[in-house]
Amino acid sequence: MESEEYGDANGLVRLLDVHRPELLRFLTARCGSADEAEDVVQEMWIKVSGQATGPITNGRAYLFRMANNLVLDRARGRRRSMQRERTWLEAEGGGVAHMPEDRADPGEPADEIIAREQEAEVLRDAIAALPEGAQRALRLYRFDEIGQKEIADIMGISRSGVEKHLALAMKRLRQALADCGAFDAAASREHGDPGLNQGQGGGKPHMEQGR
Amino acid sequence: MKSEDDTILAEAARWHIASGDDAMDWDAFTLWLEADPRHSSAYNEVALTDGLLQEYRDTLQDASEPLADEPLIAVNDAAPLETALETASEGAEIIRPAFGKRIRWAGFAIAATLAAVLAIPQFMAPASQVYETTAASRQIALEDGSTIMLAPRSSLTVEGRHQDHMALSGGALFDIRHDPDRQLTITAGGLRISDIGTRFDVQAQDKRVRVSVVEGKVEVSSERLTAPVQLAAGKRLSFDGDAGTASVAEVRSEDVGAWEKGRLSYDNAPLALVVTDLHRYAGVEVAVPDALRDRRFSGTLVISDGDAALRDLAQVMGLRLGGRAGAWRLEQPAS
């Protein structure tokens, strides 16, 4: 049977084949669109078949993580380009006059650098404002790149305690960024539901307020 | 701040943190995402935040202690007490990702990739057909006259020039014509089911798979099983890929594929499995605490009304049905 041949050639390709329905279902829920889910699976397939992988202990989890990361890459790109658009519109004064592509110099990198610096600053302050445990766990996790299990040992708390600290930290940092309008366009566009923008002033960018 | 959004964000953060671990329960995460479109947006924001954190890592790390003269913005003015409560309660509602369970795909892991280039035409050329159902089941006719009834909320991929390679997630009742030249293979949740012409039912959710044979005989194999299992008519194999166990029991043929006639019959089935089926076939969601997941249920549920089926289940098992429509919970009664 021909399907056997490629199955033994590349374990991940075969696994992708086996788990495709579940991955599609996951991606459809994750992207909110069946078409985009298909795109991502195609992207995965290209990556997986052209990639030399070392031994993988849990191939299924590996594929799900890969799918999740690809969706995130897309979201990241979308957020950046929306931010860019917004900056141009703002610069037009009122933001009604021109479409972004009509602007003379749409690629102004200075804007972006400023935006990044502001984001970093918001994050720095938000980290400093975290409760002690959450702050320590987060620093170990993200700056010292220590695994959750090891953090539990270092801090002398349970594994789920570490998870709670980290989740709280992520939630607070996300709130800080949201309050500065960091997700305004990107998040609400996906499902047409602006319900998660709890920041002051809703849809308006407030990047400067952090100062 | 709307408390509902706050809960969603807390859950999103929990999922994001859990996703860094090998033992992440991706199926439970999928269900969570499907439960509400806002979940995906919330998750994105949390994950993007973490992405920025890593992107600015060097900058942030240098200034690990905020300078004294720099104005410090209290982002979330939480009193210490509130913080403690928040920390304690956050994530309490979420389906706990199961840690410590790991499947080794030894056979797949040693992946030689050179031949992958050759594999492209085979993978791409006989375009695979993907059938997906939502609330209703659907009949699929194969070219050779075989039929497959695909259960609600299920997905079947059919591939191969002879439509002989399938992957199932969810439930399906297969009625396959005998053809000596072709062997049909179905992959479902880590199991391979091979068949030469028979009538059988497959239910696959996560790594739990049940195969029930009405007529003929199928062969079931898996990396997790030491040897293939021959399954004859009137037998049901229950496979748990996480535990690496499989058991074979008698099954009444009228109970096989009974979901098509609006009922689900069980003999000593774990509650977690029954609840999964109820979601698939009756469209009701119910949370089950870990302690109850392996509680056994025997009996028949009528699935035309999901909420009623849930009430019946709770009553038979002596459990309490808490929560509200759309967010039911099965609980151990206090006394």
PDB file of N, CA, C and O in Angstrom, chain A residues 38-65:
ATOM      1  N   GLU A  38      -6.510  25.408   7.349  1.00  0.00           N
ATOM      2  CA  GLU A  38      -5.945  24.638   6.235  1.00  0.00           C
ATOM      3  C   GLU A  38      -4.587  25.198   5.827  1.00  0.00           C
ATOM      4  O   GLU A  38      -3.640  24.449   5.577  1.00  0.00           O
ATOM      5  N   ASP A  39      -4.524  26.519   5.746  1.00  0.00           N
ATOM      6  CA  ASP A  39      -3.257  27.169   5.375  1.00  0.00           C
ATOM      7  C   ASP A  39      -2.149  26.772   6.333  1.00  0.00           C
ATOM      8  O   ASP A  39      -1.023  26.482   5.917  1.00  0.00           O
ATOM      9  N   VAL A  40      -2.474  26.807   7.607  1.00  0.00           N
ATOM     10  CA  VAL A  40      -1.452  26.521   8.608  1.00  0.00           C
ATOM     11  C   VAL A  40      -0.992  25.066   8.491  1.00  0.00           C
ATOM     12  O   VAL A  40       0.199  24.779   8.584  1.00  0.00           O
ATOM     13  N   VAL A  41      -1.948  24.158   8.253  1.00  0.00           N
ATOM     14  CA  VAL A  41      -1.558  22.752   8.110  1.00  0.00           C
ATOM     15  C   VAL A  41      -0.638  22.582   6.907  1.00  0.00           C
ATOM     16  O   VAL A  41       0.353  21.854   6.959  1.00  0.00           O
ATOM     17  N   GLN A  42      -0.948  23.282   5.820  1.00  0.00           N
ATOM     18  CA  GLN A  42      -0.068  23.231   4.644  1.00  0.00           C
ATOM     19  C   GLN A  42       1.341  23.712   4.999  1.00  0.00           C
ATOM     20  O   GLN A  42       2.335  23.096   4.626  1.00  0.00           O
ATOM     21  N   GLU A  43       1.375  24.830   5.727  1.00  0.00           N
ATOM     22  CA  GLU A  43       2.642  25.400   6.150  1.00  0.00           C
ATOM     23  C   GLU A  43       3.411  24.384   7.002  1.00  0.00           C
ATOM     24  O   GLU A  43       4.624  24.217   6.854  1.00  0.00           O
ATOM     25  N   MET A  44       2.684  23.715   7.878  1.00  0.00           N
ATOM     26  CA  MET A  44       3.297  22.701   8.732  1.00  0.00           C
ATOM     27  C   MET A  44       3.887  21.593   7.893  1.00  0.00           C
ATOM     28  O   MET A  44       4.974  21.101   8.156  1.00  0.00           O
ATOM     29  N   TRP A  45       3.097  21.201   6.900  1.00  0.00           N
ATOM     30  CA  TRP A  45       3.544  20.083   6.086  1.00  0.00           C
ATOM     31  C   TRP A  45       4.844  20.420   5.370  1.00  0.00           C
ATOM     32  O   TRP A  45       5.768  19.614   5.311  1.00  0.00           O
ATOM     33  N   ILE A  46       4.915  21.633   4.851  1.00  0.00           N
ATOM     34  CA  ILE A  46       6.136  22.055   4.171  1.00  0.00           C
ATOM     35  C   ILE A  46       7.311  22.066   5.142  1.00  0.00           C
ATOM     36  O   ILE A  46       8.390  21.573   4.845  1.00  0.00           O
ATOM     37  N   LYS A  47       7.075  22.601   6.312  1.00  0.00           N
ATOM     38  CA  LYS A  47       8.134  22.659   7.317  1.00  0.00           C
ATOM     39  C   LYS A  47       8.598  21.255   7.702  1.00  0.00           C
ATOM     40  O   LYS A  47       9.774  20.963   7.713  1.00  0.00           O
ATOM     41  N   VAL A  48       7.620  20.421   8.014  1.00  0.00           N
ATOM     42  CA  VAL A  48       7.927  19.093   8.536  1.00  0.00           C
ATOM     43  C   VAL A  48       8.663  18.254   7.505  1.00  0.00           C
ATOM     44  O   VAL A  48       9.616  17.546   7.818  1.00  0.00           O
ATOM     45  N   SER A  49       8.257  18.363   6.240  1.00  0.00           N
ATOM     46  CA  SER A  49       8.859  17.481   5.249  1.00  0.00           C
ATOM     47  C   SER A  49      10.234  17.968   4.816  1.00  0.00           C
ATOM     48  O   SER A  49      11.019  17.192   4.289  1.00  0.00           O
ATOM     49  N   GLY A  50      10.544  19.234   5.072  1.00  0.00           N
ATOM     50  CA  GLY A  50      11.846  19.727   4.661  1.00  0.00           C
ATOM     51  C   GLY A  50      12.817  19.849   5.809  1.00  0.00           C
ATOM     52  O   GLY A  50      13.909  20.360   5.682  1.00  0.00           O
ATOM     53  N   GLN A  51      12.407  19.337   6.951  1.00  0.00           N
ATOM     54  CA  GLN A  51      13.137  19.633   8.173  1.00  0.00           C
ATOM     55  C   GLN A  51      13.798  18.368   8.703  1.00  0.00           C
ATOM     56  O   GLN A  51      13.171  17.328   8.779  1.00  0.00           O
ATOM     57  N   ALA A  52      15.067  18.490   9.047  1.00  0.00           N
ATOM     58  CA  ALA A  52      15.712  17.353   9.704  1.00  0.00           C
ATOM     59  C   ALA A  52      15.462  17.474  11.199  1.00  0.00           C
ATOM     60  O   ALA A  52      15.857  18.449  11.818  1.00  0.00           O
ATOM     61  N   THR A  53      14.753  16.540  11.753  1.00  0.00           N
ATOM     62  CA  THR A  53      14.451  16.627  13.175  1.00  0.00           C
ATOM     63  C   THR A  53      15.221  15.572  13.932  1.00  0.00           C
ATOM     64  O   THR A  53      15.443  14.476  13.443  1.00  0.00           O
ATOM     65  N   GLY A  54      15.599  15.925  15.120  1.00  0.00           N
ATOM     66  CA  GLY A  54      16.187  14.935  16.014  1.00  0.00           C
ATOM     67  C   GLY A  54      15.086  14.075  16.573  1.00  0.00           C
ATOM     68  O   GLY A  54      13.927  14.250  16.224  1.00  0.00           O
ATOM     69  N   PRO A  55      15.451  13.128  17.420  1.00  0.00           N
ATOM     70  CA  PRO A  55      14.406  12.297  18.019  1.00  0.00           C
ATOM     71  C   PRO A  55      13.424  13.159  18.821  1.00  0.00           C
ATOM     72  O   PRO A  55      13.823  14.057  19.540  1.00  0.00           O
ATOM     73  N   ILE A  56      12.172  12.880  18.647  1.00  0.00           N
ATOM     74  CA  ILE A  56      11.129  13.625  19.346  1.00  0.00           C
ATOM     75  C   ILE A  56      10.353  12.640  20.205  1.00  0.00           C
ATOM     76  O   ILE A  56       9.918  11.607  19.720  1.00  0.00           O
ATOM     77  N   THR A  57      10.246  12.978  21.481  1.00  0.00           N
ATOM     78  CA  THR A  57       9.614  11.995  22.361  1.00  0.00           C
ATOM     79  C   THR A  57       8.105  11.964  22.182  1.00  0.00           C
ATOM     80  O   THR A  57       7.491  10.925  22.255  1.00  0.00           O
ATOM     81  N   ASN A  58       7.502  13.106  21.976  1.00  0.00           N
ATOM     82  CA  ASN A  58       6.055  13.110  21.817  1.00  0.00           C
ATOM     83  C   ASN A  58       5.695  13.886  20.560  1.00  0.00           C
ATOM     84  O   ASN A  58       5.531  15.100  20.581  1.00  0.00           O
ATOM     85  N   GLY A  59       5.613  13.157  19.466  1.00  0.00           N
ATOM     86  CA  GLY A  59       5.421  13.789  18.171  1.00  0.00           C
ATOM     87  C   GLY A  59       4.120  14.550  18.063  1.00  0.00           C
ATOM     88  O   GLY A  59       4.056  15.609  17.450  1.00  0.00           O
ATOM     89  N   ARG A  60       3.098  14.015  18.686  1.00  0.00           N
ATOM     90  CA  ARG A  60       1.789  14.651  18.587  1.00  0.00           C
ATOM     91  C   ARG A  60       1.830  16.029  19.256  1.00  0.00           C
ATOM     92  O   ARG A  60       1.393  17.027  18.683  1.00  0.00           O
ATOM     93  N   ALA A  61       2.392  16.064  20.449  1.00  0.00           N
ATOM     94  CA  ALA A  61       2.501  17.341  21.158  1.00  0.00           C
ATOM     95  C   ALA A  61       3.384  18.306  20.373  1.00  0.00           C
ATOM     96  O   ALA A  61       3.105  19.496  20.305  1.00  0.00           O
ATOM     97  N   TYR A  62       4.422  17.742  19.768  1.00  0.00           N
ATOM     98  CA  TYR A  62       5.330  18.553  18.959  1.00  0.00           C
ATOM     99  C   TYR A  62       4.564  19.246  17.829  1.00  0.00           C
ATOM    100  O   TYR A  62       4.725  20.436  17.582  1.00  0.00           O
ATOM    101  N   LEU A  63       3.689  18.485  17.176  1.00  0.00           N
ATOM    102  CA  LEU A  63       2.927  19.048  16.055  1.00  0.00           C
ATOM    103  C   LEU A  63       1.939  20.105  16.534  1.00  0.00           C
ATOM    104  O   LEU A  63       1.770  21.152  15.904  1.00  0.00           O
ATOM    105  N   PHE A  64       1.287  19.828  17.651  1.00  0.00           N
ATOM    106  CA  PHE A  64       0.344  20.822  18.174  1.00  0.00           C
ATOM    107  C   PHE A  64       1.077  22.112  18.549  1.00  0.00           C
ATOM    108  O   PHE A  64       0.596  23.210  18.288  1.00  0.00           O
ATOM    109  N   ARG A  65       2.258  21.931  19.168  1.00  0.00           N
ATOM    110  CA  ARG A  65       2.986  23.121  19.562  1.00  0.00           C
ATOM    111  C   ARG A  65       3.402  23.908  18.325  1.00  0.00           C
ATOM    112  O   ARG A  65       3.330  25.129  18.279  1.00  0.00           O
TER     113      ARG A  65
END
